[in-house]
PDB file of C-alpha atoms in Angstrom:
ATOM      1  CA  MET A  26      -3.489 -23.952  33.002  1.00  0.00           C
ATOM      2  CA  ARG A  27      -6.328 -21.796  34.638  1.00  0.00           C
ATOM      3  CA  PRO A  28      -8.615 -23.842  36.849  1.00  0.00           C
ATOM      4  CA  PHE A  29     -11.579 -24.476  33.797  1.00  0.00           C
ATOM      5  CA  GLU A  30     -16.085 -25.909  33.852  1.00  0.00           C
ATOM      6  CA  TYR A  31     -16.068 -28.886  31.806  1.00  0.00           C
ATOM      7  CA  VAL A  32     -19.782 -29.110  30.589  1.00  0.00           C
ATOM      8  CA  ARG A  33     -21.114 -32.038  27.852  1.00  0.00           C
ATOM      9  CA  ALA A  34     -23.270 -30.740  25.389  1.00  0.00           C
ATOM     10  CA  ALA A  35     -26.200 -33.626  24.432  1.00  0.00           C
ATOM     11  CA  ASP A  36     -26.870 -31.687  21.600  1.00  0.00           C
ATOM     12  CA  VAL A  37     -26.403 -28.426  18.990  1.00  0.00           C
ATOM     13  CA  GLY A  38     -28.577 -26.484  19.889  1.00  0.00           C
ATOM     14  CA  GLN A  39     -27.441 -26.854  23.098  1.00  0.00           C
ATOM     15  CA  ALA A  40     -24.296 -26.148  22.992  1.00  0.00           C
ATOM     16  CA  VAL A  41     -24.810 -23.329  20.154  1.00  0.00           C
ATOM     17  CA  THR A  42     -28.133 -21.963  23.094  1.00  0.00           C
ATOM     18  CA  MET A  43     -24.225 -22.600  25.721  1.00  0.00           C
ATOM     19  CA  VAL A  44     -21.183 -21.182  23.831  1.00  0.00           C
ATOM     20  CA  SER A  45     -23.423 -17.904  22.251  1.00  0.00           C
ATOM     21  CA  ALA A  46     -24.025 -16.919  25.596  1.00  0.00           C
ATOM     22  CA  ASP A  47     -21.182 -17.370  27.136  1.00  0.00           C
ATOM     23  CA  PRO A  48     -17.592 -14.742  25.660  1.00  0.00           C
ATOM     24  CA  ASP A  49     -15.767 -17.287  28.131  1.00  0.00           C
ATOM     25  CA  THR A  50     -16.857 -21.035  27.374  1.00  0.00           C
ATOM     26  CA  SER A  51     -15.405 -22.443  24.000  1.00  0.00           C
ATOM     27  CA  TYR A  52     -15.850 -25.789  22.934  1.00  0.00           C
ATOM     28  CA  LEU A  53     -13.818 -29.206  23.084  1.00  0.00           C
ATOM     29  CA  ALA A  54     -12.925 -30.784  20.097  1.00  0.00           C
ATOM     30  CA  GLY A  55     -10.634 -33.720  19.533  1.00  0.00           C
ATOM     31  CA  GLY A  56      -8.319 -30.466  21.623  1.00  0.00           C
ATOM     32  CA  THR A  57      -5.671 -31.376  19.520  1.00  0.00           C
ATOM     33  CA  THR A  58      -4.662 -27.097  19.454  1.00  0.00           C
ATOM     34  CA  GLN A  59      -7.414 -26.321  22.519  1.00  0.00           C
ATOM     35  CA  VAL A  60      -6.569 -28.410  24.487  1.00  0.00           C
ATOM     36  CA  ASP A  61      -2.156 -27.596  23.919  1.00  0.00           C
ATOM     37  CA  LEU A  62      -3.213 -23.872  24.075  1.00  0.00           C
ATOM     38  CA  MET A  63      -4.414 -23.834  27.618  1.00  0.00           C
ATOM     39  CA  LYS A  64      -0.953 -25.726  28.803  1.00  0.00           C
ATOM     40  CA  ASP A  65       0.508 -22.244  27.173  1.00  0.00           C
ATOM     41  CA  GLY A  66      -0.869 -20.136  29.230  1.00  0.00           C
ATOM     42  CA  VAL A  67      -2.372 -18.641  25.424  1.00  0.00           C
ATOM     43  CA  LEU A  68      -6.086 -19.485  25.806  1.00  0.00           C
ATOM     44  CA  GLY A  69      -8.424 -19.584  29.225  1.00  0.00           C
ATOM     45  CA  PRO A  70     -11.915 -20.348  28.993  1.00  0.00           C
ATOM     46  CA  GLY A  71     -13.878 -20.535  32.021  1.00  0.00           C
ATOM     47  CA  ARG A  72     -15.388 -23.249  30.597  1.00  0.00           C
ATOM     48  CA  LEU A  73     -15.422 -26.158  28.328  1.00  0.00           C
ATOM     49  CA  VAL A  74     -18.207 -27.386  26.422  1.00  0.00           C
ATOM     50  CA  ASP A  75     -17.613 -30.900  25.155  1.00  0.00           C
ATOM     51  CA  ILE A  76     -19.381 -31.626  21.810  1.00  0.00           C
ATOM     52  CA  THR A  77     -17.279 -35.222  20.888  1.00  0.00           C
ATOM     53  CA  ARG A  78     -20.046 -37.141  21.354  1.00  0.00           C
ATOM     54  CA  LEU A  79     -23.272 -34.746  19.102  1.00  0.00           C
ATOM     55  CA  PRO A  80     -23.982 -36.505  15.654  1.00  0.00           C
ATOM     56  CA  LEU A  81     -21.641 -35.012  14.025  1.00  0.00           C
ATOM     57  CA  GLY A  82     -19.834 -37.127  12.576  1.00  0.00           C
ATOM     58  CA  GLY A  83     -19.135 -39.397   9.592  1.00  0.00           C
ATOM     59  CA  ILE A  84     -18.970 -38.875   5.701  1.00  0.00           C
ATOM     60  CA  THR A  85     -22.018 -39.355   3.612  1.00  0.00           C
ATOM     61  CA  HIS A  86     -21.601 -39.642  -0.766  1.00  0.00           C
ATOM     62  CA  THR A  87     -23.697 -37.715  -3.386  1.00  0.00           C
ATOM     63  CA  GLY A  88     -23.305 -38.394  -6.718  1.00  0.00           C
ATOM     64  CA  SER A  89     -20.975 -35.257  -6.459  1.00  0.00           C
ATOM     65  CA  ALA A  90     -19.653 -34.101  -4.516  1.00  0.00           C
ATOM     66  CA  ILE A  91     -18.319 -35.562   0.089  1.00  0.00           C
ATOM     67  CA  ARG A  92     -20.535 -34.069   2.969  1.00  0.00           C
ATOM     68  CA  VAL A  93     -18.402 -34.243   5.778  1.00  0.00           C
ATOM     69  CA  GLY A  94     -19.527 -33.870   9.099  1.00  0.00           C
ATOM     70  CA  ALA A  95     -17.087 -31.994  11.690  1.00  0.00           C
ATOM     71  CA  LEU A  96     -16.504 -34.544  13.979  1.00  0.00           C
ATOM     72  CA  ALA A  97     -15.136 -36.560  11.259  1.00  0.00           C
ATOM     73  CA  THR A  98     -11.355 -37.084  12.163  1.00  0.00           C
ATOM     74  CA  MET A  99      -8.723 -36.820   9.694  1.00  0.00           C
ATOM     75  CA  GLU A 100      -7.705 -40.451   9.290  1.00  0.00           C
ATOM     76  CA  GLU A 101     -11.899 -42.033   9.014  1.00  0.00           C
ATOM     77  CA  LEU A 102     -11.193 -39.663   6.014  1.00  0.00           C
ATOM     78  CA  ALA A 103      -8.229 -39.737   4.370  1.00  0.00           C
ATOM     79  CA  ALA A 104      -9.972 -43.637   4.225  1.00  0.00           C
ATOM     80  CA  ASP A 105     -12.487 -42.677   3.205  1.00  0.00           C
ATOM     81  CA  PRO A 106     -12.692 -45.430  -0.455  1.00  0.00           C
ATOM     82  CA  VAL A 107     -14.002 -41.757  -2.387  1.00  0.00           C
ATOM     83  CA  VAL A 108     -11.881 -40.075  -1.105  1.00  0.00           C
ATOM     84  CA  ILE A 109      -8.763 -41.962  -2.476  1.00  0.00           C
ATOM     85  CA  GLU A 110     -10.136 -43.151  -5.691  1.00  0.00           C
ATOM     86  CA  ARG A 111     -11.944 -39.230  -6.384  1.00  0.00           C
ATOM     87  CA  LEU A 112     -10.214 -36.568  -4.160  1.00  0.00           C
ATOM     88  CA  PRO A 113      -5.573 -37.738  -4.025  1.00  0.00           C
ATOM     89  CA  PHE A 114      -4.802 -34.958  -3.435  1.00  0.00           C
ATOM     90  CA  VAL A 115      -6.443 -34.151  -0.312  1.00  0.00           C
ATOM     91  CA  ARG A 116      -6.111 -37.628   1.123  1.00  0.00           C
ATOM     92  CA  GLU A 117      -2.518 -37.000   1.144  1.00  0.00           C
ATOM     93  CA  ALA A 118      -2.113 -34.165   2.798  1.00  0.00           C
ATOM     94  CA  LEU A 119      -4.232 -35.630   5.289  1.00  0.00           C
ATOM     95  CA  LEU A 120      -1.309 -37.595   5.517  1.00  0.00           C
ATOM     96  CA  LEU A 121       1.765 -35.111   5.596  1.00  0.00           C
ATOM     97  CA  GLY A 122      -0.487 -32.929   7.999  1.00  0.00           C
ATOM     98  CA  ALA A 123      -0.356 -35.511  11.389  1.00  0.00           C
ATOM     99  CA  SER A 124       1.222 -38.574  12.833  1.00  0.00           C
ATOM    100  CA  THR A 125      -1.267 -41.615  12.621  1.00  0.00           C
ATOM    101  CA  GLN A 126      -2.117 -40.934  16.186  1.00  0.00           C
ATOM    102  CA  LEU A 127      -3.041 -37.675  15.969  1.00  0.00           C
ATOM    103  CA  ARG A 128      -4.459 -38.680  12.643  1.00  0.00           C
ATOM    104  CA  ASN A 129      -7.227 -40.368  15.073  1.00  0.00           C
ATOM    105  CA  LEU A 130      -7.952 -37.769  16.848  1.00  0.00           C
ATOM    106  CA  ALA A 131      -8.412 -34.492  15.442  1.00  0.00           C
ATOM    107  CA  THR A 132     -11.478 -33.954  13.420  1.00  0.00           C
ATOM    108  CA  ILE A 133     -11.639 -31.810  10.339  1.00  0.00           C
ATOM    109  CA  GLY A 134     -13.822 -28.528  11.236  1.00  0.00           C
ATOM    110  CA  GLY A 135     -11.228 -28.202  14.229  1.00  0.00           C
ATOM    111  CA  ASN A 136      -8.099 -28.510  11.404  1.00  0.00           C
ATOM    112  CA  LEU A 137      -9.764 -25.766   9.557  1.00  0.00           C
ATOM    113  CA  LEU A 138      -9.829 -23.723  12.952  1.00  0.00           C
ATOM    114  CA  GLN A 139      -6.480 -24.276  14.078  1.00  0.00           C
ATOM    115  CA  ARG A 140      -5.609 -21.350  16.123  1.00  0.00           C
ATOM    116  CA  ALA A 141      -1.898 -19.729  14.693  1.00  0.00           C
ATOM    117  CA  ARG A 142       1.946 -21.626  14.925  1.00  0.00           C
ATOM    118  CA  CYS A 143       3.720 -18.503  15.431  1.00  0.00           C
ATOM    119  CA  ARG A 144       6.039 -18.149  17.983  1.00  0.00           C
ATOM    120  CA  TYR A 145       5.393 -15.476  19.412  1.00  0.00           C
ATOM    121  CA  PHE A 146       1.344 -15.912  19.204  1.00  0.00           C
ATOM    122  CA  ARG A 147       1.938 -19.068  21.542  1.00  0.00           C
ATOM    123  CA  ASP A 148       5.006 -18.146  23.434  1.00  0.00           C
ATOM    124  CA  PRO A 149       2.612 -16.260  26.362  1.00  0.00           C
ATOM    125  CA  THR A 150       5.459 -14.287  27.786  1.00  0.00           C
ATOM    126  CA  VAL A 151       5.717 -12.532  24.283  1.00  0.00           C
ATOM    127  CA  GLU A 152       3.434  -9.469  25.111  1.00  0.00           C
ATOM    128  CA  ALA A 153       4.119  -7.969  20.946  1.00  0.00           C
ATOM    129  CA  CYS A 154       1.249  -9.608  19.464  1.00  0.00           C
ATOM    130  CA  ASN A 155      -1.615  -8.307  18.515  1.00  0.00           C
ATOM    131  CA  LYS A 156      -3.502 -12.295  17.433  1.00  0.00           C
ATOM    132  CA  ARG A 157      -3.173 -12.164  21.623  1.00  0.00           C
ATOM    133  CA  ASN A 158      -3.507  -8.325  22.908  1.00  0.00           C
ATOM    134  CA  PRO A 159      -5.019  -6.704  19.972  1.00  0.00           C
ATOM    135  CA  GLY A 160      -3.165  -3.457  19.555  1.00  0.00           C
ATOM    136  CA  SER A 161       0.782  -4.900  20.834  1.00  0.00           C
ATOM    137  CA  GLY A 162       2.382  -4.801  17.933  1.00  0.00           C
ATOM    138  CA  CYS A 163       3.693  -8.007  15.863  1.00  0.00           C
ATOM    139  CA  ALA A 164       7.099  -9.867  16.904  1.00  0.00           C
ATOM    140  CA  ALA A 165       7.951 -11.274  13.796  1.00  0.00           C
ATOM    141  CA  ILE A 166       7.580  -8.717  11.493  1.00  0.00           C
ATOM    142  CA  THR A 167      11.316  -7.586  13.460  1.00  0.00           C
ATOM    143  CA  GLY A 168      11.930 -11.308  15.308  1.00  0.00           C
ATOM    144  CA  PHE A 169      12.735 -14.174  13.821  1.00  0.00           C
ATOM    145  CA  ALA A 170      10.152 -15.030  11.094  1.00  0.00           C
ATOM    146  CA  ARG A 171      10.883 -17.875   9.350  1.00  0.00           C
ATOM    147  CA  MET A 172       7.877 -19.397   9.557  1.00  0.00           C
ATOM    148  CA  HIS A 173       5.711 -16.833   8.517  1.00  0.00           C
ATOM    149  CA  ALA A 174       3.385 -16.513   5.649  1.00  0.00           C
ATOM    150  CA  ILE A 175       4.519 -14.112   2.816  1.00  0.00           C
ATOM    151  CA  LEU A 176       0.959 -14.131   1.164  1.00  0.00           C
ATOM    152  CA  GLY A 177      -2.029 -11.884   3.016  1.00  0.00           C
ATOM    153  CA  THR A 178       0.648 -10.437   5.473  1.00  0.00           C
ATOM    154  CA  SER A 179      -0.806  -6.692   6.607  1.00  0.00           C
ATOM    155  CA  ASP A 180       0.838  -4.364   8.905  1.00  0.00           C
ATOM    156  CA  HIS A 181       0.308  -6.154  11.608  1.00  0.00           C
ATOM    157  CA  CYS A 182       0.237  -9.974  11.685  1.00  0.00           C
ATOM    158  CA  ILE A 183       1.862 -12.081   9.460  1.00  0.00           C
ATOM    159  CA  ALA A 184       1.678 -15.383  11.202  1.00  0.00           C
ATOM    160  CA  LEU A 185       0.429 -18.390   9.215  1.00  0.00           C
ATOM    161  CA  HIS A 186      -2.481 -20.800   8.963  1.00  0.00           C
ATOM    162  CA  ALA A 187      -0.755 -23.919   9.130  1.00  0.00           C
ATOM    163  CA  SER A 188      -3.308 -26.056   8.146  1.00  0.00           C
ATOM    164  CA  ASP A 189      -2.866 -28.776   4.936  1.00  0.00           C
ATOM    165  CA  VAL A 190      -5.941 -30.408   4.327  1.00  0.00           C
ATOM    166  CA  ALA A 191      -7.324 -27.075   4.153  1.00  0.00           C
ATOM    167  CA  VAL A 192      -4.499 -26.288   0.796  1.00  0.00           C
ATOM    168  CA  PRO A 193      -6.655 -29.186  -1.594  1.00  0.00           C
ATOM    169  CA  LEU A 194      -9.835 -27.965   0.103  1.00  0.00           C
ATOM    170  CA  ALA A 195     -10.020 -24.004  -1.317  1.00  0.00           C
ATOM    171  CA  ALA A 196      -8.935 -25.273  -4.325  1.00  0.00           C
ATOM    172  CA  LEU A 197     -11.835 -27.745  -4.368  1.00  0.00           C
ATOM    173  CA  ASP A 198     -14.134 -25.118  -3.027  1.00  0.00           C
ATOM    174  CA  ALA A 199     -15.839 -26.872  -0.172  1.00  0.00           C
ATOM    175  CA  VAL A 200     -18.833 -24.684   1.428  1.00  0.00           C
ATOM    176  CA  VAL A 201     -18.621 -24.725   5.661  1.00  0.00           C
ATOM    177  CA  HIS A 202     -21.628 -25.453   6.662  1.00  0.00           C
ATOM    178  CA  VAL A 203     -22.469 -23.294   9.994  1.00  0.00           C
ATOM    179  CA  GLN A 204     -25.134 -23.436  13.261  1.00  0.00           C
ATOM    180  CA  GLY A 205     -26.028 -21.122  15.668  1.00  0.00           C
ATOM    181  CA  LEU A 206     -28.210 -18.966  17.259  1.00  0.00           C
ATOM    182  CA  ASP A 207     -30.143 -17.194  14.357  1.00  0.00           C
ATOM    183  CA  GLY A 208     -30.297 -20.842  12.732  1.00  0.00           C
ATOM    184  CA  PRO A 209     -28.118 -23.057   9.785  1.00  0.00           C
ATOM    185  CA  ARG A 210     -26.237 -21.026   7.777  1.00  0.00           C
ATOM    186  CA  SER A 211     -22.931 -22.366   4.919  1.00  0.00           C
ATOM    187  CA  VAL A 212     -19.920 -20.504   3.695  1.00  0.00           C
ATOM    188  CA  PRO A 213     -17.228 -20.884   0.659  1.00  0.00           C
ATOM    189  CA  LEU A 214     -14.138 -22.354   1.840  1.00  0.00           C
ATOM    190  CA  THR A 215     -12.637 -19.323   0.043  1.00  0.00           C
ATOM    191  CA  GLN A 216     -14.349 -17.270   2.263  1.00  0.00           C
ATOM    192  CA  PHE A 217     -14.029 -18.472   5.388  1.00  0.00           C
ATOM    193  CA  HIS A 218     -10.679 -17.484   6.792  1.00  0.00           C
ATOM    194  CA  LEU A 219      -9.452 -13.806   6.972  1.00  0.00           C
ATOM    195  CA  PRO A 220      -6.444 -12.156   5.772  1.00  0.00           C
ATOM    196  CA  PRO A 221      -5.141 -10.444   9.643  1.00  0.00           C
ATOM    197  CA  GLY A 222      -5.667  -6.655   7.635  1.00  0.00           C
ATOM    198  CA  ASP A 223      -6.145  -4.090  10.734  1.00  0.00           C
ATOM    199  CA  THR A 224      -7.122  -6.743  13.079  1.00  0.00           C
ATOM    200  CA  PRO A 225      -5.893 -10.017  13.259  1.00  0.00           C
ATOM    201  CA  GLN A 226      -7.161 -11.212  15.761  1.00  0.00           C
ATOM    202  CA  ILE A 227     -10.303 -12.091  13.949  1.00  0.00           C
ATOM    203  CA  GLU A 228      -9.272 -15.261  12.189  1.00  0.00           C
ATOM    204  CA  ASN A 229     -12.513 -16.814  10.595  1.00  0.00           C
ATOM    205  CA  VAL A 230     -16.058 -14.990  10.116  1.00  0.00           C
ATOM    206  CA  LEU A 231     -17.940 -17.137  12.781  1.00  0.00           C
ATOM    207  CA  ARG A 232     -19.422 -15.530  15.182  1.00  0.00           C
ATOM    208  CA  HIS A 233     -18.711 -16.408  19.141  1.00  0.00           C
ATOM    209  CA  GLY A 234     -21.250 -19.834  19.719  1.00  0.00           C
ATOM    210  CA  GLU A 235     -21.569 -20.456  16.190  1.00  0.00           C
ATOM    211  CA  LEU A 236     -20.652 -23.900  15.568  1.00  0.00           C
ATOM    212  CA  ILE A 237     -19.307 -26.142  12.692  1.00  0.00           C
ATOM    213  CA  THR A 238     -21.652 -28.717  11.427  1.00  0.00           C
ATOM    214  CA  ALA A 239     -19.896 -30.260   8.139  1.00  0.00           C
ATOM    215  CA  VAL A 240     -17.654 -29.879   5.707  1.00  0.00           C
ATOM    216  CA  GLU A 241     -18.674 -30.475   2.050  1.00  0.00           C
ATOM    217  CA  VAL A 242     -16.163 -31.137  -0.756  1.00  0.00           C
ATOM    218  CA  PRO A 243     -17.032 -31.144  -4.713  1.00  0.00           C
ATOM    219  CA  LEU A 244     -15.496 -34.351  -5.898  1.00  0.00           C
ATOM    220  CA  LEU A 245     -13.137 -33.869  -8.894  1.00  0.00           C
ATOM    221  CA  PRO A 246     -14.859 -34.438 -12.389  1.00  0.00           C
ATOM    222  CA  ALA A 247     -14.072 -37.731 -13.921  1.00  0.00           C
ATOM    223  CA  GLY A 248     -10.684 -38.361 -15.108  1.00  0.00           C
ATOM    224  CA  ALA A 249      -8.993 -35.864 -13.547  1.00  0.00           C
ATOM    225  CA  ARG A 250      -5.280 -35.931 -12.244  1.00  0.00           C
ATOM    226  CA  SER A 251      -4.699 -33.904  -8.873  1.00  0.00           C
ATOM    227  CA  HIS A 252      -1.490 -33.835  -6.532  1.00  0.00           C
ATOM    228  CA  TYR A 253      -0.406 -32.038  -2.659  1.00  0.00           C
ATOM    229  CA  LEU A 254       3.422 -31.866  -2.472  1.00  0.00           C
ATOM    230  CA  LYS A 255       4.857 -30.711   1.489  1.00  0.00           C
ATOM    231  CA  VAL A 256       8.202 -28.649   0.728  1.00  0.00           C
ATOM    232  CA  ARG A 257       9.419 -29.341   4.805  1.00  0.00           C
ATOM    233  CA  ASP A 258      12.430 -29.183   7.519  1.00  0.00           C
ATOM    234  CA  ARG A 259      12.387 -32.690   7.768  1.00  0.00           C
ATOM    235  CA  VAL A 260       9.933 -35.642   6.990  1.00  0.00           C
ATOM    236  CA  SER A 261       8.557 -36.654  10.412  1.00  0.00           C
ATOM    237  CA  TYR A 262       5.447 -34.278  10.156  1.00  0.00           C
ATOM    238  CA  GLU A 263       6.752 -30.868  10.434  1.00  0.00           C
ATOM    239  CA  PHE A 264       4.914 -28.358   9.259  1.00  0.00           C
ATOM    240  CA  ALA A 265       5.353 -26.966   5.671  1.00  0.00           C
ATOM    241  CA  LEU A 266       7.661 -24.956   4.406  1.00  0.00           C
ATOM    242  CA  THR A 267       6.065 -23.679   1.516  1.00  0.00           C
ATOM    243  CA  SER A 268       3.232 -26.557  -0.559  1.00  0.00           C
ATOM    244  CA  ALA A 269       0.712 -26.901  -3.388  1.00  0.00           C
ATOM    245  CA  GLY A 270      -2.075 -28.348  -3.704  1.00  0.00           C
ATOM    246  CA  ALA A 271      -3.573 -28.610  -7.636  1.00  0.00           C
ATOM    247  CA  ALA A 272      -5.814 -30.816  -9.426  1.00  0.00           C
ATOM    248  CA  LEU A 273      -5.944 -30.540 -13.472  1.00  0.00           C
ATOM    249  CA  VAL A 274      -8.122 -31.633 -16.738  1.00  0.00           C
ATOM    250  CA  MET A 275      -6.292 -32.139 -19.438  1.00  0.00           C
ATOM    251  CA  GLU A 276      -7.695 -33.102 -23.064  1.00  0.00           C
ATOM    252  CA  ASP A 277      -5.037 -33.213 -26.120  1.00  0.00           C
ATOM    253  CA  GLY A 278      -2.555 -31.736 -24.582  1.00  0.00           C
ATOM    254  CA  LEU A 279      -3.999 -29.095 -22.742  1.00  0.00           C
ATOM    255  CA  ILE A 280      -4.788 -28.208 -19.223  1.00  0.00           C
ATOM    256  CA  ARG A 281      -9.320 -27.386 -19.532  1.00  0.00           C
ATOM    257  CA  GLU A 282      -9.593 -27.221 -15.759  1.00  0.00           C
ATOM    258  CA  ALA A 283      -7.069 -25.684 -13.152  1.00  0.00           C
ATOM    259  CA  ARG A 284      -7.630 -25.694  -8.874  1.00  0.00           C
ATOM    260  CA  VAL A 285      -4.778 -25.080  -7.981  1.00  0.00           C
ATOM    261  CA  ALA A 286      -4.184 -23.330  -3.695  1.00  0.00           C
ATOM    262  CA  LEU A 287      -0.325 -22.678  -1.841  1.00  0.00           C
ATOM    263  CA  GLY A 288       0.268 -23.290   1.670  1.00  0.00           C
ATOM    264  CA  GLY A 289       2.694 -22.225   3.223  1.00  0.00           C
ATOM    265  CA  VAL A 290       3.268 -19.262   2.395  1.00  0.00           C
ATOM    266  CA  GLY A 291      -0.524 -17.527   3.426  1.00  0.00           C
ATOM    267  CA  THR A 292      -2.048 -15.619   6.570  1.00  0.00           C
ATOM    268  CA  ILE A 293      -4.968 -17.937   4.727  1.00  0.00           C
ATOM    269  CA  PRO A 294      -5.131 -20.640   2.434  1.00  0.00           C
ATOM    270  CA  TRP A 295      -3.953 -19.776  -0.538  1.00  0.00           C
ATOM    271  CA  ARG A 296      -6.601 -20.006  -3.113  1.00  0.00           C
ATOM    272  CA  ALA A 297      -4.093 -19.385  -6.503  1.00  0.00           C
ATOM    273  CA  TRP A 298      -6.796 -17.861  -8.623  1.00  0.00           C
ATOM    274  CA  ASP A 299      -4.275 -16.200 -10.870  1.00  0.00           C
ATOM    275  CA  ALA A 300      -1.852 -19.457 -11.396  1.00  0.00           C
ATOM    276  CA  GLU A 301      -5.849 -20.952 -12.564  1.00  0.00           C
ATOM    277  CA  ASP A 302      -6.526 -18.721 -15.477  1.00  0.00           C
ATOM    278  CA  VAL A 303      -2.250 -18.317 -16.825  1.00  0.00           C
ATOM    279  CA  LEU A 304      -2.873 -22.460 -16.503  1.00  0.00           C
ATOM    280  CA  ARG A 305      -6.178 -22.707 -18.060  1.00  0.00           C
ATOM    281  CA  GLU A 306      -5.896 -23.649 -22.289  1.00  0.00           C
ATOM    282  CA  ALA A 307      -2.645 -23.244 -22.096  1.00  0.00           C
ATOM    283  CA  PRO A 308      -0.321 -26.261 -23.034  1.00  0.00           C
ATOM    284  CA  ALA A 309       0.447 -28.696 -20.721  1.00  0.00           C
ATOM    285  CA  GLY A 310       5.410 -27.700 -20.230  1.00  0.00           C
ATOM    286  CA  ARG A 311       7.009 -26.281 -18.172  1.00  0.00           C
ATOM    287  CA  GLU A 312       6.241 -22.969 -19.381  1.00  0.00           C
ATOM    288  CA  THR A 313       3.140 -22.899 -18.375  1.00  0.00           C
ATOM    289  CA  PHE A 314       3.736 -23.542 -15.254  1.00  0.00           C
ATOM    290  CA  ARG A 315       6.390 -21.845 -14.010  1.00  0.00           C
ATOM    291  CA  ALA A 316       4.237 -18.754 -15.775  1.00  0.00           C
ATOM    292  CA  ALA A 317       1.432 -19.930 -13.443  1.00  0.00           C
ATOM    293  CA  ALA A 318       4.475 -20.214 -10.626  1.00  0.00           C
ATOM    294  CA  ASP A 319       4.907 -15.926 -11.003  1.00  0.00           C
ATOM    295  CA  ALA A 320       1.477 -15.696 -10.908  1.00  0.00           C
ATOM    296  CA  ALA A 321       0.316 -17.047  -7.954  1.00  0.00           C
ATOM    297  CA  LEU A 322       3.514 -15.207  -5.930  1.00  0.00           C
ATOM    298  CA  GLU A 323       2.936 -12.010  -7.283  1.00  0.00           C
ATOM    299  CA  GLY A 324       2.409  -9.064  -4.913  1.00  0.00           C
ATOM    300  CA  ALA A 325       4.390 -11.443  -2.485  1.00  0.00           C
ATOM    301  CA  ARG A 326       5.306  -9.601   0.321  1.00  0.00           C
ATOM    302  CA  THR A 327       9.014 -10.688   2.237  1.00  0.00           C
ATOM    303  CA  LEU A 328      11.068 -10.430   5.836  1.00  0.00           C
ATOM    304  CA  PRO A 329      14.714 -11.329   5.233  1.00  0.00           C
ATOM    305  CA  GLY A 330      13.596 -14.423   7.304  1.00  0.00           C
ATOM    306  CA  THR A 331      11.100 -15.206   5.029  1.00  0.00           C
ATOM    307  CA  ALA A 332      12.641 -14.165   1.254  1.00  0.00           C
ATOM    308  CA  PHE A 333      13.388 -17.306   0.150  1.00  0.00           C
ATOM    309  CA  LYS A 334       9.577 -18.857   0.361  1.00  0.00           C
ATOM    310  CA  VAL A 335       8.677 -17.052  -2.933  1.00  0.00           C
ATOM    311  CA  GLU A 336      11.343 -19.781  -5.671  1.00  0.00           C
ATOM    312  CA  LEU A 337      10.224 -22.475  -2.918  1.00  0.00           C
ATOM    313  CA  ALA A 338       6.746 -21.775  -3.211  1.00  0.00           C
ATOM    314  CA  LYS A 339       7.360 -21.453  -7.461  1.00  0.00           C
ATOM    315  CA  ARG A 340       9.304 -24.908  -7.162  1.00  0.00           C
ATOM    316  CA  THR A 341       6.885 -26.278  -4.782  1.00  0.00           C
ATOM    317  CA  LEU A 342       3.779 -25.141  -7.633  1.00  0.00           C
ATOM    318  CA  VAL A 343       6.200 -26.969 -11.110  1.00  0.00           C
ATOM    319  CA  ARG A 344       7.308 -29.740  -9.363  1.00  0.00           C
ATOM    320  CA  THR A 345       3.608 -30.279  -8.090  1.00  0.00           C
ATOM    321  CA  LEU A 346       2.012 -28.939 -11.902  1.00  0.00           C
ATOM    322  CA  GLU A 347       4.481 -31.713 -13.052  1.00  0.00           C
ATOM    323  CA  THR A 348       4.414 -34.115 -11.196  1.00  0.00           C
ATOM    324  CA  ILE A 349       0.563 -34.342 -12.525  1.00  0.00           C
ATOM    325  CA  ALA A 350       0.795 -33.894 -16.399  1.00  0.00           C
ATOM    326  CA  GLY A 351       3.500 -36.140 -16.412  1.00  0.00           C
ATOM    327  CA  VAL A 352       6.343 -33.934 -17.031  1.00  0.00           C
ATOM    328  CA  GLN A 353       9.918 -34.775 -16.690  1.00  0.00           C
ATOM    329  CA  ALA A 354      11.604 -32.193 -15.191  1.00  0.00           C
TER     330      ALA A 354
END
């Protein structure tokens, strides 16, 4: 690990000023991604600004939403009574996302900013990684790519966004609140992460030094049903091969409102807008659900190692929707 300077910020303004002024300075919160990548030699900031004691935690409730402080932990959010009652698929995603030990440390802001789990990105001995070394190529495209994306990819990167909780948050139209030198701004989560395109090293819309302060999460309407399903190689806290988070409002056998997002398949948390269009005002049943799944995976781009994900993702979404609607498989 490269030697670094450690500084503890006294307030948000000081933290933003210190990091913004120096491209070699980064924030430190829970550290569950940052520290690992520093140990592996993937990241090497010259200075870390500790923000863990800033007043950016807590969960507050309004009539139609909750506001989650960026430093609130995964465990705190999963245990919140309003989340348990009104956002059950958010709670399911949190509980399936990490062990209890990690959930007590990892922050919500950090979860949204977690770096790619691509084996090539995380191995500094691999030269060809456009995310780590822009312009060097993408070893995953020609290598073993089982845990990689099939939606939102480019010729320059197929790295997967691995967050579980970002999937239902994207489906809910959550909003990320940010503080920078120019003041606060708000970004819809569906616009926060950037697909790789020609610049895989740019993963989100944050400017250097901008700090996530909170995430605003709309509540599901009364009567809505939701579920998060995660398919993985082993039960014990593995990353998703495929996952789906969905919420439905049903009336007289028809789906009046639908929200759908996918995980384990996208370079960003993947909002399945086309699937929602298929579901809306359609009868709740297997035929409708399969049509929605087909729409969600339209345009998937696969390699030999990821081709299996297309059908698996479709079945994951169908099962999720069947569970929500109480339809027999």
